Tab-separated table of C-alpha atoms in Angstrom:
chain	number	residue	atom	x	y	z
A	1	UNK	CA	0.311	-29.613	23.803
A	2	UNK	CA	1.902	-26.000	24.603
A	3	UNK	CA	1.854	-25.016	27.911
A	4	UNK	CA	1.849	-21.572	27.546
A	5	UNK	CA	2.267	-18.704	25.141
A	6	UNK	CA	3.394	-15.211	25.228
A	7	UNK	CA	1.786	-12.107	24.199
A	8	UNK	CA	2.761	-8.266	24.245
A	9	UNK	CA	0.872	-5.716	26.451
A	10	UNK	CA	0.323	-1.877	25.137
A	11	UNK	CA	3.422	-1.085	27.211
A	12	UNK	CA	5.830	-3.438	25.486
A	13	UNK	CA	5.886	-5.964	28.110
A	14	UNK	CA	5.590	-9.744	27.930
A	15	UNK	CA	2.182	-11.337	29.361
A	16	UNK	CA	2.832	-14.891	30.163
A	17	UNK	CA	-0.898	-16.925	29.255
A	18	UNK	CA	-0.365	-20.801	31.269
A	19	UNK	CA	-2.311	-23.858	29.743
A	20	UNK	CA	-3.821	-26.795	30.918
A	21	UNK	CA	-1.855	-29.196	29.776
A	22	UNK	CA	-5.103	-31.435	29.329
A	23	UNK	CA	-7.888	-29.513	27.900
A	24	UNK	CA	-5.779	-26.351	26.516
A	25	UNK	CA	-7.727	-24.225	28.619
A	26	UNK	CA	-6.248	-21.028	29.736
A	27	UNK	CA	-5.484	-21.354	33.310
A	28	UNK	CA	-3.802	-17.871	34.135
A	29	UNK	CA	-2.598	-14.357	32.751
A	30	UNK	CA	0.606	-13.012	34.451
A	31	UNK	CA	3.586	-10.162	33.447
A	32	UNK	CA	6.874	-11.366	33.232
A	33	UNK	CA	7.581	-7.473	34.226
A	34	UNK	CA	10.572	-8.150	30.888
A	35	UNK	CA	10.306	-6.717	27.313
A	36	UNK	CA	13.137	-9.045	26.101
A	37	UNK	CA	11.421	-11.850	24.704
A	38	UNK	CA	13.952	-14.917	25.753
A	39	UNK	CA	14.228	-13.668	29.165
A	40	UNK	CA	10.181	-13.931	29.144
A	41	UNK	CA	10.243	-17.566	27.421
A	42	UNK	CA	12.522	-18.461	30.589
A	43	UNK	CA	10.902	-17.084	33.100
A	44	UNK	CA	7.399	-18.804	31.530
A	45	UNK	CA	8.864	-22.136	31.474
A	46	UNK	CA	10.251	-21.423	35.008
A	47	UNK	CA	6.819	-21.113	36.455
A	48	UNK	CA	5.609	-24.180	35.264
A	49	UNK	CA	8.240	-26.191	36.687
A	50	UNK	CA	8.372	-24.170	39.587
A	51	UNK	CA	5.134	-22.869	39.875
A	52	UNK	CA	4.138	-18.438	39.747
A	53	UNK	CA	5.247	-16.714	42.609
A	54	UNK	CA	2.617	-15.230	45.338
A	55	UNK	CA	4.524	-11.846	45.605
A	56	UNK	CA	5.043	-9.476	42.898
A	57	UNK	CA	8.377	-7.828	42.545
A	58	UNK	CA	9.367	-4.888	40.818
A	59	UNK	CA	11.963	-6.291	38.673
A	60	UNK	CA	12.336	-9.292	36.419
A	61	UNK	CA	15.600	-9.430	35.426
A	62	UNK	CA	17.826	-12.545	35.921
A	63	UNK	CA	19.544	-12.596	39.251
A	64	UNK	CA	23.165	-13.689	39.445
A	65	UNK	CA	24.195	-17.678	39.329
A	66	UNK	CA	25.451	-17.372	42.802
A	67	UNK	CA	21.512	-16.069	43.703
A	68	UNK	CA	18.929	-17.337	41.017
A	69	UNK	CA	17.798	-21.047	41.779
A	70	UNK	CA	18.959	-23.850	40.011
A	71	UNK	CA	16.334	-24.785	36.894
A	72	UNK	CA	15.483	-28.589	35.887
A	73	UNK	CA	16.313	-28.355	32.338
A	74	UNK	CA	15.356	-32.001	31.468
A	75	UNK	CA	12.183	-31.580	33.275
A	76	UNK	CA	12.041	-28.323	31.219
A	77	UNK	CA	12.840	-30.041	27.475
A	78	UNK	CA	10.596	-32.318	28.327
A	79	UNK	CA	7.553	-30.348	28.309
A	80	UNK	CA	8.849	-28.326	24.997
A	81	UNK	CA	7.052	-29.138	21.447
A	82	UNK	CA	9.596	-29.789	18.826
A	83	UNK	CA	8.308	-25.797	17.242
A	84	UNK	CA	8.945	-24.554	20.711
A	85	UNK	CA	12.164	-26.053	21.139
A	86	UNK	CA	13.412	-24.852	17.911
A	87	UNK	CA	12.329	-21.490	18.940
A	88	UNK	CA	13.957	-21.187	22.151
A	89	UNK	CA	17.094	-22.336	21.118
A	90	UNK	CA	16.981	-19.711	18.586
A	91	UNK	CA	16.398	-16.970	20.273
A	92	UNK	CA	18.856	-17.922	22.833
A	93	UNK	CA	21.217	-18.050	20.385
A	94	UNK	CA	20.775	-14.314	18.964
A	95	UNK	CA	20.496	-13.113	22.595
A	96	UNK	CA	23.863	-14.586	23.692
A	97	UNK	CA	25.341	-14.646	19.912
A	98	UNK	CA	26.452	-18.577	20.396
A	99	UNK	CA	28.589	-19.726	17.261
A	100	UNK	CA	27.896	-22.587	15.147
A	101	UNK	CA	30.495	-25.387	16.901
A	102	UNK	CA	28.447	-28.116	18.118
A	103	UNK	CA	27.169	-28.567	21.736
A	104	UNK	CA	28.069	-31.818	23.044
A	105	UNK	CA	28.032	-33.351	26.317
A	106	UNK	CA	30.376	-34.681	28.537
A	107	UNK	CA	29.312	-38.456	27.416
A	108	UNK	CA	29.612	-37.652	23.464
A	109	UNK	CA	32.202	-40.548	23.395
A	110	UNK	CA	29.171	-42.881	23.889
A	111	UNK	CA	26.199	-41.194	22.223
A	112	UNK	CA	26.716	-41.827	17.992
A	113	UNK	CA	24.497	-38.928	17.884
A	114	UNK	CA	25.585	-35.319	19.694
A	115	UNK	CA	23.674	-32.498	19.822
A	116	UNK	CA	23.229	-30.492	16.220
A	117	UNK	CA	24.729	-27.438	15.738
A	118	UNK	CA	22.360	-24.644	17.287
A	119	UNK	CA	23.107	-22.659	13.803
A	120	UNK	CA	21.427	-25.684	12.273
A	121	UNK	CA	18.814	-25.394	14.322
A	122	UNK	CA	17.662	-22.368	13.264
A	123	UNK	CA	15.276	-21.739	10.476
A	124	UNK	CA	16.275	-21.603	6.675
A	125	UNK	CA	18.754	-18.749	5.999
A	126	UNK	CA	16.548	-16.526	3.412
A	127	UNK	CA	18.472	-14.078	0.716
A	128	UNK	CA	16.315	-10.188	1.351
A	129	UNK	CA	16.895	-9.401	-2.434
A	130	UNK	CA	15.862	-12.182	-4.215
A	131	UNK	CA	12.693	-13.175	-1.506
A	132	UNK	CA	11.684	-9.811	-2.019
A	133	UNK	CA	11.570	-9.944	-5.993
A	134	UNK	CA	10.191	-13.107	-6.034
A	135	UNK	CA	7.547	-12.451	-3.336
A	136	UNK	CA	6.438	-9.433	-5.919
A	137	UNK	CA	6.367	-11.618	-8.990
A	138	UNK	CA	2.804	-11.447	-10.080
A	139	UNK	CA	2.811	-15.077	-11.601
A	140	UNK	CA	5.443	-16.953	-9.434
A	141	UNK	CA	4.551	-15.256	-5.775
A	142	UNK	CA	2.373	-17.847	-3.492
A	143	UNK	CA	1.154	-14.689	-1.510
A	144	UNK	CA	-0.127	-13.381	-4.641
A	145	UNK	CA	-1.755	-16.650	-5.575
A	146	UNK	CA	-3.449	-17.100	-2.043
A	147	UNK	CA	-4.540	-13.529	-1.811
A	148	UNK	CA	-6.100	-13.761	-5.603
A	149	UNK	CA	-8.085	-16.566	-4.625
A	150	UNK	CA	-9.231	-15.043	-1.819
A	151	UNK	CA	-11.051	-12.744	-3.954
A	152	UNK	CA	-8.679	-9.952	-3.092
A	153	UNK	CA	-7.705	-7.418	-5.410
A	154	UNK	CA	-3.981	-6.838	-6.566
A	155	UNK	CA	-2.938	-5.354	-9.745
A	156	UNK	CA	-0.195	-6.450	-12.035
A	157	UNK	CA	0.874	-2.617	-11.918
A	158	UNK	CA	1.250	-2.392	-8.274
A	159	UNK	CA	3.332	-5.953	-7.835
A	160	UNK	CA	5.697	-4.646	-10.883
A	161	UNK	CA	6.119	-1.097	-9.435
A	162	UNK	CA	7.100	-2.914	-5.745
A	163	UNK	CA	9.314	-5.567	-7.607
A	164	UNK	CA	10.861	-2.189	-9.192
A	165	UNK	CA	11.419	-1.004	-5.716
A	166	UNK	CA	13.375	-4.848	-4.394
A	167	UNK	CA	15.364	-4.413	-7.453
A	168	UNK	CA	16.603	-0.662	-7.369
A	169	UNK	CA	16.711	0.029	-3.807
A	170	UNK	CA	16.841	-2.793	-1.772
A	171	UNK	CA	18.900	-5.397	-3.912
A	172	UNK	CA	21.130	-2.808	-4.376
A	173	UNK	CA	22.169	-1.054	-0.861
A	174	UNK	CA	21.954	-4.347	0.368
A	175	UNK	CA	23.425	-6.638	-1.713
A	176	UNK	CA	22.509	-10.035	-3.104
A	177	UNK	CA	24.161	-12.066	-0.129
A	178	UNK	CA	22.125	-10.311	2.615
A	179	UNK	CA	19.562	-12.787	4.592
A	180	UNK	CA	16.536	-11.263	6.149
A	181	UNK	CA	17.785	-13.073	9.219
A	182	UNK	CA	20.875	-10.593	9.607
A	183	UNK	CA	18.065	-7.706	8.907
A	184	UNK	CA	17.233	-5.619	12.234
A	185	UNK	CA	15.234	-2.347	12.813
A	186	UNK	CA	18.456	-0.101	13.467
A	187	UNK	CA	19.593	-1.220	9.801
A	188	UNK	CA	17.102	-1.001	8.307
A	189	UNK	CA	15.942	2.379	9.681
A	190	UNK	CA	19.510	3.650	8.190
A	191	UNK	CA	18.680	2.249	4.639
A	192	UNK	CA	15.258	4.278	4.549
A	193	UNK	CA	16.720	7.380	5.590
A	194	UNK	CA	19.605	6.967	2.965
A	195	UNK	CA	17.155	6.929	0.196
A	196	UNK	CA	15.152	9.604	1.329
A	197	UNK	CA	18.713	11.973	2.107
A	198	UNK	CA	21.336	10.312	-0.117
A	199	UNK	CA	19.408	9.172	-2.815
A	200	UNK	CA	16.673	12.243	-2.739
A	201	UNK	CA	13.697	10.004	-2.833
A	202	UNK	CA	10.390	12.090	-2.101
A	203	UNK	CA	8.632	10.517	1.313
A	204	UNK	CA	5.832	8.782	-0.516
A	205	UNK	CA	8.420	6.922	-2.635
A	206	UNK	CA	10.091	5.932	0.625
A	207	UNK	CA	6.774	4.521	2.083
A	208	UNK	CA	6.350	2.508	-0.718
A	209	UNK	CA	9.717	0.695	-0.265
A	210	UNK	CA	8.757	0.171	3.333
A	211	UNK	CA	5.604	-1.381	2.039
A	212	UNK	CA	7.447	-3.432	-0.523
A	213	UNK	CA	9.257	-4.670	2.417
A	214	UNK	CA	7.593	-4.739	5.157
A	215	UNK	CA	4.325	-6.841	3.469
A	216	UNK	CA	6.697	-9.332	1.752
A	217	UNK	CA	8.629	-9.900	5.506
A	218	UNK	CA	5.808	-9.630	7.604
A	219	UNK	CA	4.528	-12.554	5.134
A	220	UNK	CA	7.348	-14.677	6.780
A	221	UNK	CA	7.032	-13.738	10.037
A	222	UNK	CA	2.970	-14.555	10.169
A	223	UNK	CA	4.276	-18.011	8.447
A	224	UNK	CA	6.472	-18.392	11.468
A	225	UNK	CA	9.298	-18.573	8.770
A	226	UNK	CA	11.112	-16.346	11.325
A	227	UNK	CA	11.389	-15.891	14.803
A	228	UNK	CA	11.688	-12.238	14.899
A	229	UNK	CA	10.173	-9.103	12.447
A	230	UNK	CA	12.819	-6.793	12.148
A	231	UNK	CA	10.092	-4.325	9.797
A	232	UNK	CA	7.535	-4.349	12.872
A	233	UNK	CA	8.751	-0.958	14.468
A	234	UNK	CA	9.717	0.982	11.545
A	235	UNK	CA	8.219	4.083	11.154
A	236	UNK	CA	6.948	6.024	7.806
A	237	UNK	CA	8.062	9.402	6.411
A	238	UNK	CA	5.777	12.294	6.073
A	239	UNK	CA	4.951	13.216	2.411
A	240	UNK	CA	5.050	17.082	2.442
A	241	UNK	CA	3.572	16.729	-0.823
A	242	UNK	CA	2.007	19.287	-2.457
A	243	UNK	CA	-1.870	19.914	-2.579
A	244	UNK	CA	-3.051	18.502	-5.955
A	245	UNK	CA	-3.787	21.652	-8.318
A	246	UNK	CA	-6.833	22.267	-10.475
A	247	UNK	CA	-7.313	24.469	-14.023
A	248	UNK	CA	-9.558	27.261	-13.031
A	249	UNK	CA	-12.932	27.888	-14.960
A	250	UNK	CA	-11.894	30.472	-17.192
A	251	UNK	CA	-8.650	27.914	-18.155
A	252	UNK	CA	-10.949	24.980	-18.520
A	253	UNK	CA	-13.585	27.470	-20.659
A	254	UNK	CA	-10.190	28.118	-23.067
A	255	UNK	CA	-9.476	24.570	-23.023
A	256	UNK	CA	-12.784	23.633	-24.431
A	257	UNK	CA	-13.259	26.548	-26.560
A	258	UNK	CA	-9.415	25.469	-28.136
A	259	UNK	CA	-9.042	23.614	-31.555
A	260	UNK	CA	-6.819	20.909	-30.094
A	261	UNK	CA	-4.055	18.625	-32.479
A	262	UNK	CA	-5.889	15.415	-31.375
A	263	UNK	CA	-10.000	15.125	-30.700
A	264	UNK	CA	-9.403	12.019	-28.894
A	265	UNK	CA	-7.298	13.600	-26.475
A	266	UNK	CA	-10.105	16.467	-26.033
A	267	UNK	CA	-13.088	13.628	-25.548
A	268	UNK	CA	-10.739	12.359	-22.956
A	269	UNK	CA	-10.180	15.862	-21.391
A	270	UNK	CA	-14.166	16.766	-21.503
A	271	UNK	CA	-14.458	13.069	-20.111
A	272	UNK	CA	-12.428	14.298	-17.209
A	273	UNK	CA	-13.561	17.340	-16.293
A	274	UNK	CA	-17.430	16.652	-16.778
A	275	UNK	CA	-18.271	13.709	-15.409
A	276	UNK	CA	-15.377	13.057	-14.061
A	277	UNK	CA	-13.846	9.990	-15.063
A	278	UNK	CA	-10.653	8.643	-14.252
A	279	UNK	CA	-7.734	8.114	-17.252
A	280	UNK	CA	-8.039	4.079	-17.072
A	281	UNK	CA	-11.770	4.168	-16.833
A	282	UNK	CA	-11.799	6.236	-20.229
A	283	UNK	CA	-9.310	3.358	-21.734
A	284	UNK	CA	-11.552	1.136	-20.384
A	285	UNK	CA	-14.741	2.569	-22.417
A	286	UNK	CA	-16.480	0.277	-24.818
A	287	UNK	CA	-19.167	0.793	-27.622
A	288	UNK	CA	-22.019	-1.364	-25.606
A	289	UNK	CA	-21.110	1.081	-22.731
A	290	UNK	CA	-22.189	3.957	-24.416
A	291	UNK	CA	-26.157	4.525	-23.813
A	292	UNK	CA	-27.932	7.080	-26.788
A	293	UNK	CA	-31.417	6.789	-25.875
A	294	UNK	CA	-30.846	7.287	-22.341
A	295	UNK	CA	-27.908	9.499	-22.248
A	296	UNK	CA	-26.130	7.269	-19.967
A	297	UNK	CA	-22.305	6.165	-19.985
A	298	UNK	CA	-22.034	3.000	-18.029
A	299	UNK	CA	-18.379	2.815	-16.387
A	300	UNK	CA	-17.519	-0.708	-15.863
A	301	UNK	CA	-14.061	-0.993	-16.300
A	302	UNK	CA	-10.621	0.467	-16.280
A	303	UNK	CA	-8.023	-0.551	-18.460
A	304	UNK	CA	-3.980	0.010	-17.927
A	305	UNK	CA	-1.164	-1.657	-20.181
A	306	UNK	CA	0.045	-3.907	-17.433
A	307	UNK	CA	-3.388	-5.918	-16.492
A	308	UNK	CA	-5.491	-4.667	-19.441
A	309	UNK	CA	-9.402	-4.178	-19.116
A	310	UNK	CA	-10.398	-5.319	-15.342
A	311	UNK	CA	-13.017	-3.326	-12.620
A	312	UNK	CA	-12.680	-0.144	-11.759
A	313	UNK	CA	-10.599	0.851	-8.805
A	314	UNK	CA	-13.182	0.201	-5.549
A	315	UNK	CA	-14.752	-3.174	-8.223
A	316	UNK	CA	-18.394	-0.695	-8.193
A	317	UNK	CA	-19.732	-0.047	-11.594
A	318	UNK	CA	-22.002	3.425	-12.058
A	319	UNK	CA	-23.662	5.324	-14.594
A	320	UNK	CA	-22.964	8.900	-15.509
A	321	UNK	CA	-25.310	11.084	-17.243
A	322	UNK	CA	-23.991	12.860	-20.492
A	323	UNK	CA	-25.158	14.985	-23.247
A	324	UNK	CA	-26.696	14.136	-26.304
A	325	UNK	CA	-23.666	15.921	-27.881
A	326	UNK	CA	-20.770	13.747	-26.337
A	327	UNK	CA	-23.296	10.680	-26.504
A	328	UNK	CA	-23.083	11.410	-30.254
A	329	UNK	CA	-19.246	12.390	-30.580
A	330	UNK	CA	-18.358	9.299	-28.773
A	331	UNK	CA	-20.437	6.899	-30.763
A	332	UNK	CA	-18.676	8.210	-33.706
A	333	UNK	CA	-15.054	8.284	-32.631
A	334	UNK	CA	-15.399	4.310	-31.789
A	335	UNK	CA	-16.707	3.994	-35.307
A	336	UNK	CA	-13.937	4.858	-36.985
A	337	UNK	CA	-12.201	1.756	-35.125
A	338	UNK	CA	-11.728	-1.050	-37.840
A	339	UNK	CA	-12.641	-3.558	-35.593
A	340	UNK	CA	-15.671	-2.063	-34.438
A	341	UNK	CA	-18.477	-4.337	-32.363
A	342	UNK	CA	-20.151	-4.239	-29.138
A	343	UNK	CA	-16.732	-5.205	-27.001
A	344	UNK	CA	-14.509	-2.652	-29.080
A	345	UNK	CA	-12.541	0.175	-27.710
A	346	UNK	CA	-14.158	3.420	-28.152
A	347	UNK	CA	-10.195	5.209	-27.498
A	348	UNK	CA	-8.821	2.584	-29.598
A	349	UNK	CA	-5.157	2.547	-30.088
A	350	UNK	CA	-4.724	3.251	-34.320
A	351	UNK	CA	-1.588	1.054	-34.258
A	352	UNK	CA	-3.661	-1.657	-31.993
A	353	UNK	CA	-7.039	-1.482	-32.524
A	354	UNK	CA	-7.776	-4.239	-30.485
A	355	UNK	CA	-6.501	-1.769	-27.081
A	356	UNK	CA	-6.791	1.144	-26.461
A	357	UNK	CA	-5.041	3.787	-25.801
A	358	UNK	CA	-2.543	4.014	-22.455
A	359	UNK	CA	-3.881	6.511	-19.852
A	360	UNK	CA	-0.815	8.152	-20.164
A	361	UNK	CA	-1.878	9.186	-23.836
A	362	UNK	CA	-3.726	11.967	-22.822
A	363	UNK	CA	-2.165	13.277	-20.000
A	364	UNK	CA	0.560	14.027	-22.865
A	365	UNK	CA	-2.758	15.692	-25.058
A	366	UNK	CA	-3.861	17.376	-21.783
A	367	UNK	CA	-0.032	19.251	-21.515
A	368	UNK	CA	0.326	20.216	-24.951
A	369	UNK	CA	-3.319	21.507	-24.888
A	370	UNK	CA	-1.969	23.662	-21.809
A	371	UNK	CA	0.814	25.049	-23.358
A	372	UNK	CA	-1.334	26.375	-26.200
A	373	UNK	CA	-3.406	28.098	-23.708
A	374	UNK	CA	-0.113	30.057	-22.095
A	375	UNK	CA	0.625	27.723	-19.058
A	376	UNK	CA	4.341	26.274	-19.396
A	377	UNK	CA	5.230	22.955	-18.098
A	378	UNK	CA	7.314	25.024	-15.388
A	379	UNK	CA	4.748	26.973	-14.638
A	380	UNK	CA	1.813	23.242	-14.329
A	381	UNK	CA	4.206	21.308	-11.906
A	382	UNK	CA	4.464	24.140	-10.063
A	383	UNK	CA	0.886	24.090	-9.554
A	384	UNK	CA	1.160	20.346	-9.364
A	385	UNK	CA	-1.729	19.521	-12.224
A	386	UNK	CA	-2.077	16.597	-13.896
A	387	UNK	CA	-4.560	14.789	-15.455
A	388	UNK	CA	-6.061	13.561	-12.813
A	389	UNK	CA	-6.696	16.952	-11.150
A	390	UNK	CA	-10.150	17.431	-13.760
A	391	UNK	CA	-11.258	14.693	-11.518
A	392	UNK	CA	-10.471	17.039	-8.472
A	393	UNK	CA	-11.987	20.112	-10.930
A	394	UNK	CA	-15.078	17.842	-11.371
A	395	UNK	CA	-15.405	17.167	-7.432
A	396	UNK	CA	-15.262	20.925	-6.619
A	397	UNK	CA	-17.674	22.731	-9.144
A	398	UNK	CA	-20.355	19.644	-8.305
A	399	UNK	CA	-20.041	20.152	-4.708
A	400	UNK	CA	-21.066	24.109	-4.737
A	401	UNK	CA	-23.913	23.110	-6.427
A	402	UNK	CA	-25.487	19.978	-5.279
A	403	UNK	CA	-24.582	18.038	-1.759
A	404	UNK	CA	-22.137	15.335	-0.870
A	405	UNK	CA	-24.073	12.508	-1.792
A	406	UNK	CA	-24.419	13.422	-5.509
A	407	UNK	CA	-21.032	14.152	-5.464
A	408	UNK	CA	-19.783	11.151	-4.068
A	409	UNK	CA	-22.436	9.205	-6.461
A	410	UNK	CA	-20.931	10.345	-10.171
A	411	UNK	CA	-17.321	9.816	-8.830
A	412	UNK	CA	-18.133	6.344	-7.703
A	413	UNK	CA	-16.222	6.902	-4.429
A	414	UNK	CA	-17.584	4.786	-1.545
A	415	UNK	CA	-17.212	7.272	1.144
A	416	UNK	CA	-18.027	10.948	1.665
A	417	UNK	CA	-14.547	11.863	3.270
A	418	UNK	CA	-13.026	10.704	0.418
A	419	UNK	CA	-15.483	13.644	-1.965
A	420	UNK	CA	-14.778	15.863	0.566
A	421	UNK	CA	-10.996	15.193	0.444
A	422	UNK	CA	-11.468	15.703	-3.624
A	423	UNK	CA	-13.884	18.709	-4.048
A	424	UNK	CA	-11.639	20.787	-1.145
A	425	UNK	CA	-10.442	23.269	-4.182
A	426	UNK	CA	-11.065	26.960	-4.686
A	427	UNK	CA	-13.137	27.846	-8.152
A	428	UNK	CA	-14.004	31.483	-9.127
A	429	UNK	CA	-17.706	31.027	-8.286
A	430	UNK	CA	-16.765	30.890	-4.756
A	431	UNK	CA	-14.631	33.365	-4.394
A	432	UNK	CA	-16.940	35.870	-6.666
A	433	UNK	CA	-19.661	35.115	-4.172
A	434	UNK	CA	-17.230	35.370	-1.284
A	435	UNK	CA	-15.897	38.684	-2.945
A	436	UNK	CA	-20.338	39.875	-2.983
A	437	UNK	CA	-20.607	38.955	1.026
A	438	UNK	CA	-17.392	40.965	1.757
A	439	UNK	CA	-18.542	43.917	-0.341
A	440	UNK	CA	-21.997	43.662	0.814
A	441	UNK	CA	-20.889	44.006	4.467
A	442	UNK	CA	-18.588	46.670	3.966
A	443	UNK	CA	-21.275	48.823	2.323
A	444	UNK	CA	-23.428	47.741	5.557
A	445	UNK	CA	-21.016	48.783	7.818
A	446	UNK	CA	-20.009	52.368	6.028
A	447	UNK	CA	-23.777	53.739	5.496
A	448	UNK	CA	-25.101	52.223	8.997
């Protein structure tokens, strides 16, 4: 049974909690006064043989070998579990860098079986590059597996995009030969701020290769795989991103009121800006989704080309109110689909019937619809809008007319900051009726 175990404090030092070695109760809580973590594991397995010291000094460090009493080592090994043992020996060995010849003592010509090697001691030497790729494979990972059956949600999309990441980035500054036991924070610190200066990655991309490594090590770590967690202290980049941008009214009144190329791409668009709806969720739109009678669209579902039809992003279902008029449009639309049933695609692909179209169809309708209306592509990124900013347009002409709640309730978002966060845009009602309070107290103030 351990004897003790070691735990950090908020200021980086290393608590010392002692055992009874019968019942595994904890017996006492003391600072080693050390933040390096062998120099802690010593001191620990001093005071057991030893026992704590009554006074408290203001410095832990090792004293000299001429002044720091003698330790029973035997009486020490003795007491170690054969996880501790391997342990200690390697962290001794990173702290005082021992190489791999073997450790043998003075009566090796009589014992048919020296000491190992303290390299061999040490735990599995693990190659970054290829643990990271495989830890990302959707069908091969074991985290993935475990977390799945957990009931945990994890998207084929997001594992490909972070096995992306271990491929371009990481596999290739570091090399296929690299072990994650070589890794440490100063290193790795230098390889994020290489892809965010030499490379030109934007902050949020660099975050995402910390996350791509920092979940797949940590993994190891937890699984006491390693001794050590060389990702544990590395810190994220700011975004500096830009606000998303919305259409204003009068641009979303011209988009409407525009004979667009493609009238699936213009469903998709009122879709969007009505009620809404996010570019999977309108992939993910089936026939026995669609509600006449009760004017009701019943979002289930998302769809994307990597995992196909599954929930919706937070797994909650809700139903939208639309008009008779859109009811009607849809119904025909997913009629014209050959394979047309209860389960079929209303935005069915014409090439597959059987899916529908990407999300990333009409984001491409939404742009060309743009440019028709005057606004150049130069002229959209610099406003940063997107597809997904009718969602945002949705958010912010609901929220000046009905509360948070309501809001919050046709989005399907499962918090109010997160409405907030979406309906935080400008529209021309509010600054007409912001323009009427200004003129209204002018005119107050000049005739008082």
């Amino acid at each position: 049974m351990r004897q003790f175990y070691l735990f950090k404090n908020k200021s980086g030092y290393f608590n010392v909690v002692l055992l009874d070695p019968v019942s595994g109760f904890k017996c006492s809580t003391k600072s080693t006064h050390t933040k390096d973590k062998v120099e802690a594991t010593m001191i620990a397995t001093s005071w057991i043989q030893n026992g704590q010291p009554e006074a408290r000094s203001n410095s832990r460090k090792f004293n000299s070998a001429s002044s720091s009493p003698s330790l029973n080592l035997k009486s020490i090994v003795e007491r170690l579990s054969e996880n501790d043992a391997r342990l200690l020996v390697s962290m001794i060995s990173e702290k005082f860098n021992f190489s791999a010849t073997p450790c043998i003592s003075s009566n090796s010509s009589s014992n048919p079986n020296p000491i190992q090697n303290v390299s061999e001691t040490k735990e599995p030497r693990i190659k970054l590059a290829e643990y990271l790729i495989n830890f990302w494979d959707y069908d091969k990972s074991e985290f993935i597996q475990r977390y799945l059956a957990k009931g945990k949600k994890l998207s084929r999309t997001h594992t490909e995009s972070m096995k992306g990441l271990a491929k371009n980035y990481w596999l290739t500054y570091f090399g296929e030969d690299k072990c994650v036991q070589d890794l440490n924070q100063e290193e790795l610190e230098e390889f994020f701020f290489y892809l965010y200066s030499e490379r030109g990655l934007k902050g949020s991309t660099v975050n995402h290769a910390i996350t791509c490594g920092s979940r797949a090590i940590g993994y190891l770590f937890d699984k006491h795989k390693i001794s050590v967690n060389p990702m544990a202290g590395v810190e994220r980049y700011g975004t500096n991103g830009l606000k998303r941008g919305i259409p204003t009214e009068s641009e979303v009144r011209e988009l409407i009121n525009l004979e667009w190329k493609n009238q699936a791409g213009k469903l998709a668009f009122e879709l969007a800006a009505y009620c809404g709806l996010r570019a999977g969720e309108i992939s993910g739109l089936r026939v026995c989704d669609i509600d006449l009678d009760g004017e009701i669209l019943h979002v289930r579902h998302s769809w994307n080309e990597m995992d196909g039809l599954k929930t919706t992003k937070n797994t909650d279902e809700r139903d939208v109110p639309i008009t008779n008029e859109i009811a009607l449009r849809l119904k025909e639309l997913a009629q014209n689909n050959p394979l047309y049933c209860d389960t079929s695609y209303i935005f069915f692909s014409p090439v597959k019937p059987e899916q529908p179209y990407w999300p990333s169809y009409y984001q491409d309708r939404f742009y060309e619809a743009m440019a028709e209306i005057g606004i150049s592509e130069e002229v959209r990124k610099e406003r940063n809008i997107v597809f997904h900013s009718l969602r945002h347009f949705c958010a912010t002409l609901l929220s000046q007319r009905t509360d948070i709640k309501t809001v919050q309730s046709i989005l399907g978002h499962r918090s109010e900051k997160m409405s907030i966060h979406y309906s935080d845009h400008e529209t021309q009602e509010k600054l007409n009726n912001m323009r009427n309070i200004l003129q209204s107290a002018w005119n107050d103030c000049l005739t008082a």
